[in-house]
Amino acid sequence: YVKVALTGDGGDENFGGYDRYAYVKLRDVLSKIGVNALGGARFLADGLLTVKPSRLADRASRFISSIGGEFYTKYVLYNSFFPDQVKRDLYTDDFTHTVVRHDTKELYKKFFDPRLEDVDNALNIDMHTYLPDDLLYKSDAASMAHSLELRAPFLDHEFIEKTAAMPAGLKINLWGNKKMILKDIACKYNLLPKSIIMRPKHGFVVPLARWLKGPLKKYAIDTILSSRAMEKVFEKNKLERYVTDYYTHNLPQANNIFALLMLSHWLDMYQ
């Protein structure tokens, strides 16, 4: 049986493998062209969100439309399930006073370097936040539960130092081509069939929207809205409206509902 396995963790953060890096690159170019270009891009993103609602279209619209401020404030806006205004509207006054001194932007600010390109800053922020606090935690917990040891070659510190020094243009371009130098090397040395190297990225996603609007609908609604602990965090009538809007208007926020569902379980268990 297998005792040790290799993973690809760190490949996306080293070489710009996520779709969000393409939006970062696009917004950086548009911002240099001018406000009119950003306005046109926002119009297209908003149109896509209207015609075909999706989490990606929603985030793209938010990110591309953000003007002014440091990059890290805009990147938080893109990565957040709940924009600040939505959270402020949902929170109780007491909870707002509790969390007002703790802003996610400050976490990203620690890893922001104004000397770097926006794409490099995005890679660096994800390398210090999303990768260790989400991806590595998840893979380590799952593998250790089955006595499987994982090794992540892309996270060798000397390798990371070399990739961090590479220009962002070697990793991703304006047309959304990602992990370019990695794919070029893999093709040059025939490490894998080209059909595999060049195929679109496949994430480990689950059909949350289908589950939450299908077999888990009643369970999700009842759990979120019946939690007494949730009332310490959210205004009950506003939370009810938010959840109802999701189910009645076909909104693309399945992750938000799932986050509320998990939070309600956690609060009921530990509060």
Short mmCIF file of C-alpha atoms in Angstrom, two decimals:
data_model
loop_
_atom_site.label_atom_id
_atom_site.label_comp_id
_atom_site.label_asym_id
_atom_site.label_seq_id
_atom_site.Cartn_x
_atom_site.Cartn_y
_atom_site.Cartn_z
CA TYR A 1 0.00 0.00 0.00
CA VAL A 2 1.03 3.61 -0.54
CA LYS A 3 2.72 5.37 2.39
CA VAL A 4 4.01 8.52 0.67
CA ALA A 5 2.49 10.56 -2.18
CA LEU A 6 3.52 13.65 -4.15
CA THR A 7 1.15 16.61 -4.47
CA GLY A 8 1.00 19.64 -6.73
CA ASP A 9 0.35 22.06 -3.86
CA GLY A 10 2.06 25.37 -4.55
CA GLY A 11 1.98 25.07 -8.33
CA ASP A 12 -0.79 27.62 -8.73
CA GLU A 13 0.72 30.08 -6.26
CA ASN A 14 4.17 29.77 -7.85
CA PHE A 15 3.09 29.99 -11.48
CA GLY A 16 -0.20 31.90 -11.52
CA GLY A 17 -2.60 29.02 -12.02
CA TYR A 18 -5.87 30.51 -10.71
CA ASP A 19 -8.39 32.42 -12.80
CA ARG A 20 -8.21 35.36 -10.40
CA TYR A 21 -4.65 36.08 -11.51
CA ALA A 22 -5.93 36.67 -15.04
CA TYR A 23 -8.37 39.26 -13.69
CA VAL A 24 -5.55 40.88 -11.72
CA LYS A 25 -3.49 41.10 -14.91
CA LEU A 26 -6.44 42.47 -16.89
CA ARG A 27 -7.31 45.08 -14.31
CA ASP A 28 -3.71 46.21 -14.06
CA VAL A 29 -3.56 46.78 -17.82
CA LEU A 30 -6.94 48.53 -17.92
CA SER A 31 -6.04 50.83 -15.03
CA LYS A 32 -2.97 51.98 -16.96
CA ILE A 33 -5.10 52.69 -20.03
CA GLY A 34 -7.57 54.80 -18.06
CA VAL A 35 -10.91 55.00 -16.29
CA ASN A 36 -12.89 54.62 -19.53
CA ALA A 37 -11.34 51.21 -20.15
CA LEU A 38 -12.23 50.13 -16.62
CA GLY A 39 -15.76 51.39 -17.15
CA GLY A 40 -16.10 49.31 -20.31
CA ALA A 41 -14.73 46.23 -18.57
CA ARG A 42 -17.12 46.73 -15.67
CA PHE A 43 -20.02 47.02 -18.13
CA LEU A 44 -19.04 43.69 -19.71
CA ALA A 45 -18.56 41.98 -16.34
CA ASP A 46 -21.90 43.27 -15.05
CA GLY A 47 -23.55 42.11 -18.27
CA LEU A 48 -22.10 38.62 -17.85
CA LEU A 49 -23.32 38.58 -14.26
CA THR A 50 -26.84 39.45 -15.43
CA VAL A 51 -26.97 37.02 -18.35
CA LYS A 52 -25.21 34.11 -16.66
CA PRO A 53 -24.93 34.60 -12.89
CA SER A 54 -21.93 32.87 -11.38
CA ARG A 55 -19.54 33.27 -8.48
CA LEU A 56 -16.69 34.03 -10.89
CA ALA A 57 -18.67 36.71 -12.75
CA ASP A 58 -19.70 38.28 -9.45
CA ARG A 59 -16.11 38.47 -8.21
CA ALA A 60 -14.80 39.70 -11.56
CA SER A 61 -17.35 42.50 -11.59
CA ARG A 62 -16.41 43.56 -8.06
CA PHE A 63 -12.67 43.44 -8.70
CA ILE A 64 -12.58 45.13 -12.11
CA SER A 65 -14.94 47.90 -10.98
CA SER A 66 -12.81 48.81 -7.93
CA ILE A 67 -10.94 52.04 -8.50
CA GLY A 68 -8.37 53.67 -6.25
CA GLY A 69 -6.69 52.41 -3.11
CA GLU A 70 -3.88 49.94 -2.71
CA PHE A 71 -3.96 46.63 -4.53
CA TYR A 72 -4.48 44.56 -1.40
CA THR A 73 -7.80 46.30 -0.67
CA LYS A 74 -9.07 45.36 -4.13
CA TYR A 75 -7.75 41.81 -3.84
CA VAL A 76 -9.65 41.30 -0.58
CA LEU A 77 -12.77 42.50 -2.40
CA TYR A 78 -12.27 39.86 -5.07
CA ASN A 79 -11.56 36.99 -2.69
CA SER A 80 -14.31 37.74 -0.19
CA PHE A 81 -17.60 35.86 -0.24
CA PHE A 82 -19.27 38.77 1.58
CA PRO A 83 -18.32 42.34 0.60
CA ASP A 84 -17.90 44.75 3.51
CA GLN A 85 -21.19 46.52 2.84
CA VAL A 86 -23.14 43.25 2.95
CA LYS A 87 -21.48 42.25 6.22
CA ARG A 88 -22.17 45.63 7.80
CA ASP A 89 -25.80 45.34 6.77
CA LEU A 90 -26.19 41.84 8.22
CA TYR A 91 -24.26 42.23 11.49
CA THR A 92 -25.89 43.17 14.77
CA ASP A 93 -24.67 46.41 16.34
CA ASP A 94 -22.95 44.53 19.16
CA PHE A 95 -21.07 42.24 16.79
CA THR A 96 -20.09 45.18 14.58
CA HIS A 97 -18.47 46.87 17.59
CA THR A 98 -16.65 43.62 18.39
CA VAL A 99 -15.08 43.13 14.95
CA VAL A 100 -14.63 46.73 13.83
CA ARG A 101 -10.94 46.63 14.85
CA HIS A 102 -10.28 43.43 12.87
CA ASP A 103 -10.19 44.00 9.13
CA THR A 104 -9.19 41.32 6.60
CA LYS A 105 -7.45 44.03 4.62
CA GLU A 106 -4.85 44.27 7.37
CA LEU A 107 -3.99 40.58 6.93
CA TYR A 108 -3.35 41.12 3.22
CA LYS A 109 -1.52 44.39 3.89
CA LYS A 110 1.21 42.51 5.79
CA PHE A 111 2.21 40.71 2.59
CA PHE A 112 1.78 43.62 0.17
CA ASP A 113 4.88 45.13 -1.43
CA PRO A 114 4.28 48.34 -3.43
CA ARG A 115 7.42 47.64 -5.45
CA LEU A 116 5.91 44.51 -7.02
CA GLU A 117 3.49 44.11 -9.90
CA ASP A 118 -0.09 43.37 -8.94
CA VAL A 119 0.17 39.76 -10.11
CA ASP A 120 3.29 39.20 -7.99
CA ASN A 121 1.52 40.70 -4.99
CA ALA A 122 -1.45 38.39 -5.56
CA LEU A 123 0.85 35.36 -5.73
CA ASN A 124 2.68 36.45 -2.58
CA ILE A 125 -0.53 37.10 -0.63
CA ASP A 126 -1.94 33.70 -1.59
CA MET A 127 1.35 31.98 -0.76
CA HIS A 128 1.12 33.35 2.79
CA THR A 129 -2.63 33.03 3.40
CA TYR A 130 -4.72 30.80 1.15
CA LEU A 131 -2.06 28.12 0.68
CA PRO A 132 -1.12 27.45 4.35
CA ASP A 133 -4.46 28.33 5.97
CA ASP A 134 -6.71 26.46 3.54
CA LEU A 135 -5.08 24.14 1.01
CA LEU A 136 -2.23 22.70 3.07
CA TYR A 137 -4.38 22.40 6.18
CA LYS A 138 -7.01 20.49 4.22
CA SER A 139 -4.59 18.13 2.49
CA ASP A 140 -2.61 17.49 5.69
CA ALA A 141 -5.72 16.68 7.74
CA ALA A 142 -7.13 14.39 5.06
CA SER A 143 -3.86 12.53 4.46
CA MET A 144 -2.97 12.14 8.14
CA ALA A 145 -6.42 10.71 8.83
CA HIS A 146 -5.38 7.81 6.58
CA SER A 147 -1.72 7.58 7.64
CA LEU A 148 -0.56 8.93 4.29
CA GLU A 149 2.50 11.17 4.16
CA LEU A 150 2.41 13.92 1.53
CA ARG A 151 5.35 15.65 -0.12
CA ALA A 152 4.98 18.93 -2.05
CA PRO A 153 7.97 19.46 -4.41
CA PHE A 154 6.68 22.86 -5.54
CA LEU A 155 7.08 24.10 -1.95
CA ASP A 156 10.81 23.47 -1.72
CA HIS A 157 12.09 26.79 -0.35
CA GLU A 158 14.89 27.15 -2.91
CA PHE A 159 12.45 26.41 -5.73
CA ILE A 160 10.01 29.03 -4.39
CA GLU A 161 12.79 31.60 -4.19
CA LYS A 162 13.61 31.04 -7.87
CA THR A 163 10.00 31.20 -9.07
CA ALA A 164 9.34 34.31 -6.96
CA ALA A 165 12.19 36.05 -8.78
CA MET A 166 10.70 35.27 -12.22
CA PRO A 167 8.86 38.09 -14.03
CA ALA A 168 5.09 37.67 -13.87
CA GLY A 169 5.01 37.78 -17.68
CA LEU A 170 6.64 34.34 -17.78
CA LYS A 171 3.77 32.87 -15.78
CA ILE A 172 0.60 34.51 -17.07
CA ASN A 173 -0.34 36.82 -19.93
CA LEU A 174 -3.18 39.21 -20.73
CA TRP A 175 -5.09 36.52 -22.60
CA GLY A 176 -5.45 34.40 -19.51
CA ASN A 177 -2.80 31.81 -20.35
CA LYS A 178 -1.58 30.58 -16.98
CA LYS A 179 1.45 28.59 -15.74
CA MET A 180 3.11 29.37 -19.07
CA ILE A 181 6.74 28.64 -18.21
CA LEU A 182 5.79 25.46 -16.36
CA LYS A 183 3.79 24.21 -19.34
CA ASP A 184 6.59 25.17 -21.75
CA ILE A 185 9.12 23.12 -19.76
CA ALA A 186 6.75 20.16 -19.52
CA CYS A 187 6.19 20.24 -23.29
CA LYS A 188 9.87 20.72 -24.13
CA TYR A 189 10.93 17.64 -22.18
CA ASN A 190 7.80 15.57 -22.98
CA LEU A 191 7.06 15.11 -19.29
CA LEU A 192 3.39 14.40 -20.07
CA PRO A 193 1.25 14.18 -23.20
CA LYS A 194 0.56 17.67 -24.55
CA SER A 195 -3.18 17.06 -24.31
CA ILE A 196 -2.81 16.76 -20.55
CA ILE A 197 -0.38 19.66 -20.15
CA MET A 198 -2.56 22.12 -22.09
CA ARG A 199 -6.00 21.06 -20.93
CA PRO A 200 -8.08 23.56 -18.91
CA LYS A 201 -7.71 23.60 -15.15
CA HIS A 202 -10.02 21.26 -13.23
CA GLY A 203 -10.62 22.27 -9.63
CA PHE A 204 -11.85 19.99 -6.88
CA VAL A 205 -15.27 21.58 -6.75
CA VAL A 206 -18.55 20.10 -5.58
CA PRO A 207 -22.02 21.04 -6.93
CA LEU A 208 -22.92 23.24 -3.97
CA ALA A 209 -25.64 25.21 -5.75
CA ARG A 210 -27.38 22.05 -6.94
CA TRP A 211 -27.25 20.51 -3.46
CA LEU A 212 -28.33 23.66 -1.61
CA LYS A 213 -31.25 24.27 -3.98
CA GLY A 214 -32.13 20.58 -4.10
CA PRO A 215 -31.87 17.92 -1.39
CA LEU A 216 -30.19 20.22 1.18
CA LYS A 217 -32.49 23.23 0.74
CA LYS A 218 -34.77 22.69 3.75
CA TYR A 219 -31.86 21.54 5.91
CA ALA A 220 -29.78 24.62 5.05
CA ILE A 221 -32.61 27.11 5.61
CA ASP A 222 -33.78 25.53 8.86
CA THR A 223 -30.26 25.22 10.27
CA ILE A 224 -29.19 28.78 9.46
CA LEU A 225 -32.39 30.50 10.56
CA SER A 226 -33.08 28.42 13.67
CA SER A 227 -29.66 28.92 15.25
CA ARG A 228 -29.94 31.05 18.39
CA ALA A 229 -26.20 31.66 18.36
CA MET A 230 -26.42 33.19 14.86
CA GLU A 231 -28.69 35.90 16.30
CA LYS A 232 -25.70 37.21 18.26
CA VAL A 233 -23.89 37.83 14.98
CA PHE A 234 -26.61 38.69 12.46
CA GLU A 235 -29.83 40.67 12.56
CA LYS A 236 -32.43 37.92 12.27
CA ASN A 237 -34.77 39.65 9.82
CA LYS A 238 -31.88 40.71 7.56
CA LEU A 239 -30.39 37.23 7.60
CA GLU A 240 -33.77 35.78 6.67
CA ARG A 241 -34.04 38.23 3.75
CA TYR A 242 -30.52 37.37 2.57
CA VAL A 243 -31.19 33.62 2.57
CA THR A 244 -34.62 34.07 0.97
CA ASP A 245 -33.18 36.25 -1.80
CA TYR A 246 -30.68 33.53 -2.65
CA TYR A 247 -33.43 30.98 -3.18
CA THR A 248 -35.95 33.23 -4.94
CA HIS A 249 -33.69 35.22 -7.29
CA ASN A 250 -31.23 32.56 -8.48
CA LEU A 251 -28.26 34.41 -7.01
CA PRO A 252 -24.74 32.98 -7.52
CA GLN A 253 -23.80 32.88 -3.84
CA ALA A 254 -23.92 29.18 -3.00
CA ASN A 255 -20.58 29.51 -1.18
CA ASN A 256 -22.06 32.24 1.00
CA ILE A 257 -24.98 30.06 2.04
CA PHE A 258 -22.63 27.16 2.72
CA ALA A 259 -20.42 29.47 4.82
CA LEU A 260 -23.47 30.54 6.84
CA LEU A 261 -24.46 26.90 7.27
CA MET A 262 -21.02 25.93 8.59
CA LEU A 263 -20.87 29.00 10.82
CA SER A 264 -24.23 28.17 12.36
CA HIS A 265 -23.02 24.65 13.18
CA TRP A 266 -19.76 25.98 14.65
CA LEU A 267 -21.50 28.62 16.77
CA ASP A 268 -24.08 26.16 18.08
CA MET A 269 -21.31 23.74 19.02
CA TYR A 270 -18.82 26.09 20.63
CA GLN A 271 -20.71 29.17 21.84
#
